[in-house]
mmCIF file of C-alpha atoms and ligand atoms in Angstrom:
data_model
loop_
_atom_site.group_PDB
_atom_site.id
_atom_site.type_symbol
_atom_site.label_atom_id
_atom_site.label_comp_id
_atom_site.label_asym_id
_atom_site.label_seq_id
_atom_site.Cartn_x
_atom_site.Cartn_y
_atom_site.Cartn_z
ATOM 1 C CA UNK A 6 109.513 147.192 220.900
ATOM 2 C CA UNK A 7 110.877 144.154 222.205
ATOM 3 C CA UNK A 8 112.881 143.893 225.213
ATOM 4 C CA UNK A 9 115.999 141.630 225.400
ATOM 5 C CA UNK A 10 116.680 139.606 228.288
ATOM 6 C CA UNK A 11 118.990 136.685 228.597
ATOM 7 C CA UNK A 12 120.382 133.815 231.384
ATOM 8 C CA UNK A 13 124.486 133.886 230.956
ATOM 9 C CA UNK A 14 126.521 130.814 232.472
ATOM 10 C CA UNK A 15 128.649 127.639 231.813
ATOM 11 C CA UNK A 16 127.308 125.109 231.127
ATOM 12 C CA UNK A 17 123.741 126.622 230.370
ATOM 13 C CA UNK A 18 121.705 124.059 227.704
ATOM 14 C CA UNK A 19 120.102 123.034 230.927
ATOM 15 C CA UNK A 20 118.541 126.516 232.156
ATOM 16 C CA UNK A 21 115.061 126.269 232.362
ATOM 17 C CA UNK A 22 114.944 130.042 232.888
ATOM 18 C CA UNK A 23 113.809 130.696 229.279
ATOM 19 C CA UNK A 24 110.689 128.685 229.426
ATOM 20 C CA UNK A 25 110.114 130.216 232.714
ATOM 21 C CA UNK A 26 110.693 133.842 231.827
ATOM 22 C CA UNK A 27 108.585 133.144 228.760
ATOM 23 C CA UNK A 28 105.330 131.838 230.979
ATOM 24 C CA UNK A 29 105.468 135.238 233.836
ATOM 25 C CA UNK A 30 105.666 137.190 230.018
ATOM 26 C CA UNK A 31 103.003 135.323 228.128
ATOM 27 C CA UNK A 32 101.172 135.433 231.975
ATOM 28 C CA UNK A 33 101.756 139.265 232.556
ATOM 29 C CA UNK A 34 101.518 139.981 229.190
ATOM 30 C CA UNK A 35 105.072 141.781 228.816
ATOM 31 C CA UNK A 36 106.568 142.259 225.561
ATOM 32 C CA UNK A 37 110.006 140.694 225.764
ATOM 33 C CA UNK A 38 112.295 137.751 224.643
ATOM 34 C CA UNK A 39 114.527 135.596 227.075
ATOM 35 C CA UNK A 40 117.843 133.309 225.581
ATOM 36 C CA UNK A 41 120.401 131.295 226.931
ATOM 37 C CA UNK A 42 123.624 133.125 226.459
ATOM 38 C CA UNK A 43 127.133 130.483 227.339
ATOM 39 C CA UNK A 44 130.173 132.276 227.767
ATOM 40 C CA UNK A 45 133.498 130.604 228.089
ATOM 41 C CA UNK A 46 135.161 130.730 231.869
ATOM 42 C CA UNK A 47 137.176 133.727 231.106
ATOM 43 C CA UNK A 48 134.390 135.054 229.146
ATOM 44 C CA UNK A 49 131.894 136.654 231.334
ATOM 45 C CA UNK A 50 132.255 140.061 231.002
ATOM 46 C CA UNK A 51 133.296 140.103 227.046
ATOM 47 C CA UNK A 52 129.582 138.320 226.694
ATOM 48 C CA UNK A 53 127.902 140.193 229.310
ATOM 49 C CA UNK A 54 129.421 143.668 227.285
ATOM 50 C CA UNK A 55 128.101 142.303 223.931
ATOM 51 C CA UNK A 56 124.485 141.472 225.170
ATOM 52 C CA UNK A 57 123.977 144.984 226.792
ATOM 53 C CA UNK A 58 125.708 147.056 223.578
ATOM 54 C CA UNK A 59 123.255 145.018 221.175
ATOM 55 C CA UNK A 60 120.754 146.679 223.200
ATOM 56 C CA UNK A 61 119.849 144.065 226.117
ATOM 57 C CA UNK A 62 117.787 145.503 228.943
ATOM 58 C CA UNK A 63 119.032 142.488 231.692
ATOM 59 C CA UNK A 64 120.670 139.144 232.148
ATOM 60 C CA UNK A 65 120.392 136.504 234.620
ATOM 61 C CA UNK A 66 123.479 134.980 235.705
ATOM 62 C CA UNK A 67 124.096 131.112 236.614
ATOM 63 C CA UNK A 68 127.258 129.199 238.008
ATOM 64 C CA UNK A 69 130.101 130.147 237.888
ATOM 65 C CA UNK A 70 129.863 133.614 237.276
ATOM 66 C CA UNK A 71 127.991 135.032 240.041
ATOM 67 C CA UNK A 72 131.080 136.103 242.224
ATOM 68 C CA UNK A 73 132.182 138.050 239.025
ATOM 69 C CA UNK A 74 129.309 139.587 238.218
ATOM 70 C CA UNK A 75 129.017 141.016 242.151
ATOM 71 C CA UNK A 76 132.683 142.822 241.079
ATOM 72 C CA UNK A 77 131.469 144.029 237.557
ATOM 73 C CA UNK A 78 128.233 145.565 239.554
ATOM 74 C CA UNK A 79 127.987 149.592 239.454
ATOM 75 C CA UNK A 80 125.310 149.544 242.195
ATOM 76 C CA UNK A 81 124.537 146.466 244.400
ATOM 77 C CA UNK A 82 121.383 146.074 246.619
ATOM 78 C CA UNK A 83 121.969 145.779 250.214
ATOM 79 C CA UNK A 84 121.011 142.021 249.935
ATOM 80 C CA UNK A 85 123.453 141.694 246.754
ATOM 81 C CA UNK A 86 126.448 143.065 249.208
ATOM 82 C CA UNK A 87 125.694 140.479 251.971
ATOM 83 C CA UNK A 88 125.792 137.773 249.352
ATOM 84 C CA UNK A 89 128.727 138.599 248.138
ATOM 85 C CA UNK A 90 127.442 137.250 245.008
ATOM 86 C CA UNK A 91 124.607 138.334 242.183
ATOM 87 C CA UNK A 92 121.986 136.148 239.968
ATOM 88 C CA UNK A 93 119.741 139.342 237.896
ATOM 89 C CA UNK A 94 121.648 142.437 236.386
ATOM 90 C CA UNK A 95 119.280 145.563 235.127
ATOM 91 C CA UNK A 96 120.713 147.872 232.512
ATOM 92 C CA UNK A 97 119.840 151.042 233.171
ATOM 93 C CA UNK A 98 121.187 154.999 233.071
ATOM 94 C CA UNK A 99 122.882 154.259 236.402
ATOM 95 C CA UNK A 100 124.886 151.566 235.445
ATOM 96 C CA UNK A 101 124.510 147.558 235.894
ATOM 97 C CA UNK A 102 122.387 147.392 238.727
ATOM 98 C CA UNK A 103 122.575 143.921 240.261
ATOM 99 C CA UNK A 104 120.283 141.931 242.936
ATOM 100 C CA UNK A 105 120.786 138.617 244.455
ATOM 101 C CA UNK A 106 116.951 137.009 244.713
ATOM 102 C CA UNK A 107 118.118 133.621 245.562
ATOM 103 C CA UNK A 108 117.229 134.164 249.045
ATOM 104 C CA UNK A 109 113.881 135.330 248.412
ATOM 105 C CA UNK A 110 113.460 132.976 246.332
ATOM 106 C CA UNK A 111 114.154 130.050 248.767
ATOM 107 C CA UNK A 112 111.884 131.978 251.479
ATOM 108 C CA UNK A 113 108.846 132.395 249.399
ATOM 109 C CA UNK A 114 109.089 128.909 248.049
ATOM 110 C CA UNK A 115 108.932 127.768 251.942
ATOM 111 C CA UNK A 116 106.462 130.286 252.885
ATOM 112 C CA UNK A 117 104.583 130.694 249.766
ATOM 113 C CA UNK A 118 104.287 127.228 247.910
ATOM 114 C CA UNK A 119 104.720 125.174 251.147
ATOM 115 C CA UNK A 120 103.181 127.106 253.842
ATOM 116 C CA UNK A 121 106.583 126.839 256.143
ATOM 117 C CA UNK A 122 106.965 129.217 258.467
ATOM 118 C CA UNK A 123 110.385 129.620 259.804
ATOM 119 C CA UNK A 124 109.441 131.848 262.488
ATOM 120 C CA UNK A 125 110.451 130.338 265.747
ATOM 121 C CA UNK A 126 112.105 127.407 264.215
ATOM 122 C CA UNK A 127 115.566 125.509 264.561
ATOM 123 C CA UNK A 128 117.107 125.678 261.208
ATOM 124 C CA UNK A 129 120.235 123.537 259.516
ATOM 125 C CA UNK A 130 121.899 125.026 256.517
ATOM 126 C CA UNK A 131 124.431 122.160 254.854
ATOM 127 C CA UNK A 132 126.934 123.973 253.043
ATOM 128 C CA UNK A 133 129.315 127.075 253.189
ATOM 129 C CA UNK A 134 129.793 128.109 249.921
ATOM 130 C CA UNK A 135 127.983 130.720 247.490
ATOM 131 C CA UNK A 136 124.200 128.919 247.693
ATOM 132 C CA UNK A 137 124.303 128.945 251.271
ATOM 133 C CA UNK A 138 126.005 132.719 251.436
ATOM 134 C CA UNK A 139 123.235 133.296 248.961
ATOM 135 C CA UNK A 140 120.322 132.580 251.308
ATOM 136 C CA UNK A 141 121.575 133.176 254.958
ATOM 137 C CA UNK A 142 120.229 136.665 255.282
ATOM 138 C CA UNK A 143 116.888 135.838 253.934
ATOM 139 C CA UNK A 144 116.917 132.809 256.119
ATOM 140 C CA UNK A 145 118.175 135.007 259.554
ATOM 141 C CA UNK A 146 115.559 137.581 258.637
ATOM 142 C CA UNK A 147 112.362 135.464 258.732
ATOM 143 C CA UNK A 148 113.620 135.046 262.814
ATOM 144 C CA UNK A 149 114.155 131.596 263.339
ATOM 145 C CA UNK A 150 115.450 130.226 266.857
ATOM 146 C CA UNK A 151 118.475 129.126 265.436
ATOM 147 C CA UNK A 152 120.470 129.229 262.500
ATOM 148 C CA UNK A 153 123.287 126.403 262.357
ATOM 149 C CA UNK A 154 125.525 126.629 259.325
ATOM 150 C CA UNK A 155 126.845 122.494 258.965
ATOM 151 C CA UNK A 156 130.198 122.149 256.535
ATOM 152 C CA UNK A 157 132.509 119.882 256.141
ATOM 153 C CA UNK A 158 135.571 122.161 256.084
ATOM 154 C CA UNK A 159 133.860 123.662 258.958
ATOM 155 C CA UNK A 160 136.599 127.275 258.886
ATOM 156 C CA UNK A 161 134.332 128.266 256.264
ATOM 157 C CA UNK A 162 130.958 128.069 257.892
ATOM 158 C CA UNK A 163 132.678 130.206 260.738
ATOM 159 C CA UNK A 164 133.710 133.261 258.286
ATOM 160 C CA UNK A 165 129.565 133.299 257.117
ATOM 161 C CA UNK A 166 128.997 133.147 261.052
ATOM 162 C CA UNK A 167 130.716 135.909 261.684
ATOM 163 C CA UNK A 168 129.460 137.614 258.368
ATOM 164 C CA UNK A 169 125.759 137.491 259.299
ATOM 165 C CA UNK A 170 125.826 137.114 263.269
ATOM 166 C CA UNK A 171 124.384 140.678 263.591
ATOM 167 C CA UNK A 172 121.053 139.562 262.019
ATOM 168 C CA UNK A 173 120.414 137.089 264.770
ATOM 169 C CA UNK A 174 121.096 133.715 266.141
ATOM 170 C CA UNK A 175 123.571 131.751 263.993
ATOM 171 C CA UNK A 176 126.531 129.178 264.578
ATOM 172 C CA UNK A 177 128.705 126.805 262.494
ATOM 173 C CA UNK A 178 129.535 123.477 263.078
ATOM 174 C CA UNK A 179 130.931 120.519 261.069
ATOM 175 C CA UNK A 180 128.696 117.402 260.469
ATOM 176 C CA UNK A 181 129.747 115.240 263.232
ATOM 177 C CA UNK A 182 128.806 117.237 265.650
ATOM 178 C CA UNK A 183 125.099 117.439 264.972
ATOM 179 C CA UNK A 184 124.809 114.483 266.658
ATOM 180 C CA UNK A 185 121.991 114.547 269.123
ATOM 181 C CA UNK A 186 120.973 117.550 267.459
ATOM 182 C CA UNK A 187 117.602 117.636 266.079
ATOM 183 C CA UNK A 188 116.089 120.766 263.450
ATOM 184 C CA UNK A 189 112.189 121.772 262.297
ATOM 185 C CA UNK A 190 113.956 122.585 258.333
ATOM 186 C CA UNK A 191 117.032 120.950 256.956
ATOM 187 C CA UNK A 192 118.337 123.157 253.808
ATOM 188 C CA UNK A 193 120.541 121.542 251.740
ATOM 189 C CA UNK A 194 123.004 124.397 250.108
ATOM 190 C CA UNK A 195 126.091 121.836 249.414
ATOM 191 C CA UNK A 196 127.139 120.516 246.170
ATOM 192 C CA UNK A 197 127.351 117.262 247.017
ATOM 193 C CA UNK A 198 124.641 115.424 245.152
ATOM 194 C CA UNK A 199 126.101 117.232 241.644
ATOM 195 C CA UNK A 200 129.141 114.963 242.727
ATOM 196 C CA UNK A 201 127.323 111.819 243.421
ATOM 197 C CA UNK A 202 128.669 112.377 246.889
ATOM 198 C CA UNK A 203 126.457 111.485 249.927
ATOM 199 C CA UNK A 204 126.691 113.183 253.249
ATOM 200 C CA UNK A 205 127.473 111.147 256.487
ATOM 201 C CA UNK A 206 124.667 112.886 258.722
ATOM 202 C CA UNK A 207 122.824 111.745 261.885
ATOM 203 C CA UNK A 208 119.438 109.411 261.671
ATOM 204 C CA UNK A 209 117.913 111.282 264.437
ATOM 205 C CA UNK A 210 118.320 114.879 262.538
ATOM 206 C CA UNK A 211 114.758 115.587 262.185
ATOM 207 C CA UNK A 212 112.587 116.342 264.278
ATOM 208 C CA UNK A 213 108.739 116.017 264.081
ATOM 209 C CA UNK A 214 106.844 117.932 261.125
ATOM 210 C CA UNK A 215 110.254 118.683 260.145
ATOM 211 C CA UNK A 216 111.004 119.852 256.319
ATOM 212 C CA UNK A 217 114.159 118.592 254.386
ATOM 213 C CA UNK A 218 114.960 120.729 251.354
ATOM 214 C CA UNK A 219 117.357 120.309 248.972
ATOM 215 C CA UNK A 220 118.276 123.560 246.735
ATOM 216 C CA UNK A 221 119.367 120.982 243.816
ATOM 217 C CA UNK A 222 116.788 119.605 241.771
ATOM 218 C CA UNK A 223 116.381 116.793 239.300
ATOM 219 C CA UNK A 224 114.452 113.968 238.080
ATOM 220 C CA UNK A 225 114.917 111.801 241.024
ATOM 221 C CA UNK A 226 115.084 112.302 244.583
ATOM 222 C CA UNK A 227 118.693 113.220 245.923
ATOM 223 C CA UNK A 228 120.454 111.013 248.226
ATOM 224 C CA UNK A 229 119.827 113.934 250.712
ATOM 225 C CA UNK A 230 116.294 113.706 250.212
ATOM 226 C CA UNK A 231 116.022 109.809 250.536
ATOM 227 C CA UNK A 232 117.998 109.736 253.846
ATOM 228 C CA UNK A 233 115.531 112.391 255.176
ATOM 229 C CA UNK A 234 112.620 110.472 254.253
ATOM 230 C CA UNK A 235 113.839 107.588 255.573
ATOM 231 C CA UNK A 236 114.657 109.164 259.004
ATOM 232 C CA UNK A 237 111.567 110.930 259.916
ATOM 233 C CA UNK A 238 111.041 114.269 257.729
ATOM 234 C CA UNK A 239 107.432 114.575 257.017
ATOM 235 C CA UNK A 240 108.307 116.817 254.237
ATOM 236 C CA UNK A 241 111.052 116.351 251.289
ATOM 237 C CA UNK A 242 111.159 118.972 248.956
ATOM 238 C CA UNK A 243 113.772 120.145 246.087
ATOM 239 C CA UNK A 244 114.548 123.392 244.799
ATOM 240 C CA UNK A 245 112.169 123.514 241.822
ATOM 241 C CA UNK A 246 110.302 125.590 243.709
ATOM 242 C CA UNK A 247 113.168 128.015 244.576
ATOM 243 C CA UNK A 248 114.326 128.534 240.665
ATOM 244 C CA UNK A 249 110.687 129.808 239.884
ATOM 245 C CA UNK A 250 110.427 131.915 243.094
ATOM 246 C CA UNK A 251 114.012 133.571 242.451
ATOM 247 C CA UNK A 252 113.093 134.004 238.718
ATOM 248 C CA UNK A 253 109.865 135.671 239.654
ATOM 249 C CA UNK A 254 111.610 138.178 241.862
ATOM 250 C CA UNK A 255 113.815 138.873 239.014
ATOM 251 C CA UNK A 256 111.277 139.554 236.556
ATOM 252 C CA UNK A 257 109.265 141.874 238.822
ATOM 253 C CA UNK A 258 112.997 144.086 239.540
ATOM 254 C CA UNK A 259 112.958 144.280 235.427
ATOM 255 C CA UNK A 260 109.426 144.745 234.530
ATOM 256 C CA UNK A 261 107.504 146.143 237.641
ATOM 257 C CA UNK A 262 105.230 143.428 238.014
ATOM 258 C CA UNK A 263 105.489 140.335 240.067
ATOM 259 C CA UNK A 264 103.673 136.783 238.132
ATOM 260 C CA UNK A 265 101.753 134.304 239.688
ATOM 261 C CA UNK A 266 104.066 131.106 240.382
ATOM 262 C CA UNK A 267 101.911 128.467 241.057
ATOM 263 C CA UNK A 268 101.151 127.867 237.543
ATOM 264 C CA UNK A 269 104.204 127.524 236.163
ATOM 265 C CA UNK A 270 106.082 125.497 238.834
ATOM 266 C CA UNK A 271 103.060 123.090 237.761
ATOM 267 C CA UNK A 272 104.380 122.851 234.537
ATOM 268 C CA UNK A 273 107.966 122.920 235.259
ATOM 269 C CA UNK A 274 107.264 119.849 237.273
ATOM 270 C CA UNK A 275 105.334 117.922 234.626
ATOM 271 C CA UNK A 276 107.789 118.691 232.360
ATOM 272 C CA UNK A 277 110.710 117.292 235.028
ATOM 273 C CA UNK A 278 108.664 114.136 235.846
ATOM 274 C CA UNK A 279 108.141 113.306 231.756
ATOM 275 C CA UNK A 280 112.264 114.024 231.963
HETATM 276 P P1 ATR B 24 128.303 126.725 245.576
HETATM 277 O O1 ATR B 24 128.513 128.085 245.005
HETATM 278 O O2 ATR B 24 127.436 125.822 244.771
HETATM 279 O O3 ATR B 24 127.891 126.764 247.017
HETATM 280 P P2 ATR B 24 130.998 126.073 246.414
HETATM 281 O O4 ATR B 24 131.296 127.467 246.835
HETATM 282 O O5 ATR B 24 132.038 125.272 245.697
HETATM 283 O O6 ATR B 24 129.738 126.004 245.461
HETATM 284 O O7 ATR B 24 130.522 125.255 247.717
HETATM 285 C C1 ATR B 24 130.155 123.924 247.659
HETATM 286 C C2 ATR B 24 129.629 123.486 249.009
HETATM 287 O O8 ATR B 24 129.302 122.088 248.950
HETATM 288 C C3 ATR B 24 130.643 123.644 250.124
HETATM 289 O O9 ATR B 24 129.950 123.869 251.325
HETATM 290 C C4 ATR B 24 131.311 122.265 250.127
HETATM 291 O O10 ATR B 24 131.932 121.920 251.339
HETATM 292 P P3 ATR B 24 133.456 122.409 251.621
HETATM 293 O O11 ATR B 24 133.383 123.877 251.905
HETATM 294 O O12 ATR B 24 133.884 121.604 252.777
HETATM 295 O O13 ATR B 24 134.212 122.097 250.346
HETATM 296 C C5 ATR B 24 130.095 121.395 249.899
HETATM 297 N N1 ATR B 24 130.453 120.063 249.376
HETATM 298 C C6 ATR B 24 130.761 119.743 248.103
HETATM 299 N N2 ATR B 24 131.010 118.421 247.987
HETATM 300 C C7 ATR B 24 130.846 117.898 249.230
HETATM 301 C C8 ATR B 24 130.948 116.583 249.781
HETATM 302 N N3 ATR B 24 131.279 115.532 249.019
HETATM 303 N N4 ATR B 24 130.702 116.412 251.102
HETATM 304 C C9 ATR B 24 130.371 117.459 251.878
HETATM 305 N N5 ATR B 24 130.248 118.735 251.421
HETATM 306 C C10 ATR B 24 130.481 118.948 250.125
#
């Protein structure tokens, strides 16, 4: 018997969760088929019903309808609470069971794939909204120095400082005022770049053996990734890495076993550079 699994969001041609999801099967040998599934804004739930009545056993979910799918949740996982905000439903006799594995996702990537520790280190998360909510715990919880949560409408990086100051050392700030401020790992969370927007940020923001990475990924460098390069990160990295670490943790909640990445970030990044 074949078990149903799909990635719901809007838009969603793009996911590459499908090939993904089908390389940790064909890897782990799991018995189980993976689709794109696009549901109109208002549509979420109606789609999300469907899938799981037709016999579905879990779903992904992309932007925008993680916030909604964290209020349609029966039973969230402490790290799903924090979040505020879900990315892997489970079907089961309890209800929809939901996770949030972005931030584990981000953390293995840097520990994992690029041997980052963040122990000890100053960090810099850009951005207040749901990708940085998404990873702050995970972040917080590998005890860093410093956490510094950077936004431009800088209200909102207070509320996740006061959301996540009991897990350790974290402050908010708005872009001008890292100025003479210098960080070991610069994470960009913002959506900027999907705008074509660049942000204004200090040329002495890194400091040495430093690591710039930018959750987006794409073809090309971002401008975030440029200007880091430019001004002294030894490391630029995007979030390729990230989407097959946060898709692995997913796929070991549903089927118990947990795939090797390596492998198939190789080919997802072939595939990107041929792009
Ligand atoms: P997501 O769920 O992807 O995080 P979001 O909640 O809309 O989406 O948040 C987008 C983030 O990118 C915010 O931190 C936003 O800054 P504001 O809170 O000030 O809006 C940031 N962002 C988007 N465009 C930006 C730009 N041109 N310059 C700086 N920050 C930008």
């Amino acid at each position: 018997m074949t078990d149903h699994y799909a990635v719901i969001g809007n838009p969603i041609a793009h996911s590459r969760s499908p090939v993904i999801h089908a390389a940790f099967a064909a890897q782990t040998g799991q018995d189980m088929s993976y689709t794109r599934l696009l549901a109109p804004l208002d549509g979420f739930e109606t789609v999300l019903n469907q899938f799981r009545a037709e016999g579905g056993r879990g779903v992904n979910v992309t932007v925008p309808f993680k916030e909604i799918a964290w209020q349609l949740a029966d039973h969230l996982s402490p790290r799903a609470w924090q979040a505020q905000a879900v990315n892997t439903l489970s079907f089961t006799e309890r209800g929809i069971e939901a996770d949030n594995t972005d931030g584990a996702g981000l953390v293995n990537d840097l520990r994992g794939n690029l041997g980052f520790s963040l122990v000890g280190k100053r960090i810099l998360l850009m951005g207040a909204g749901g990708a940085a909510r998404g990873v702050a715990a995970a972040l917080l919880a590998e005890s860093p120095l410093q956490l510094v949560i950077a936004n431009r409408t800088v209200a909102r990086a207070e509320l996740l400082v006061q959301q996540f100051s009991a897990l350790g050392q974290v402050s908010a700030c708005d872009y001008a005022a890292l100025s003479g401020q210098s960080f070991d790992c610069v994470i960009n969370a913002t959506s900027a770049s999907l705008h074509h927007d660049t942000i204004e940020l200090p040329q002495t923001l890194f400091s040495a053996n430093s690591l710039a990475y930018d959750m987006m990924y794409a073809s090309k460098p971002s401008a975030f990734m440029t200007f880091a390069a430019q001004y002294g990160a030894t490391r630029c990295v995007d979030g390729l890495g990230m989407l097959v670490e946060q898709a692995a943790v997913a796929f070991s909640i549903w089927r118990g076993i947990t795939p090797e990445t390596k492998p198939v970030l190789q080919m997802l990044r072939t595939q990107l550079q041929a792009a």
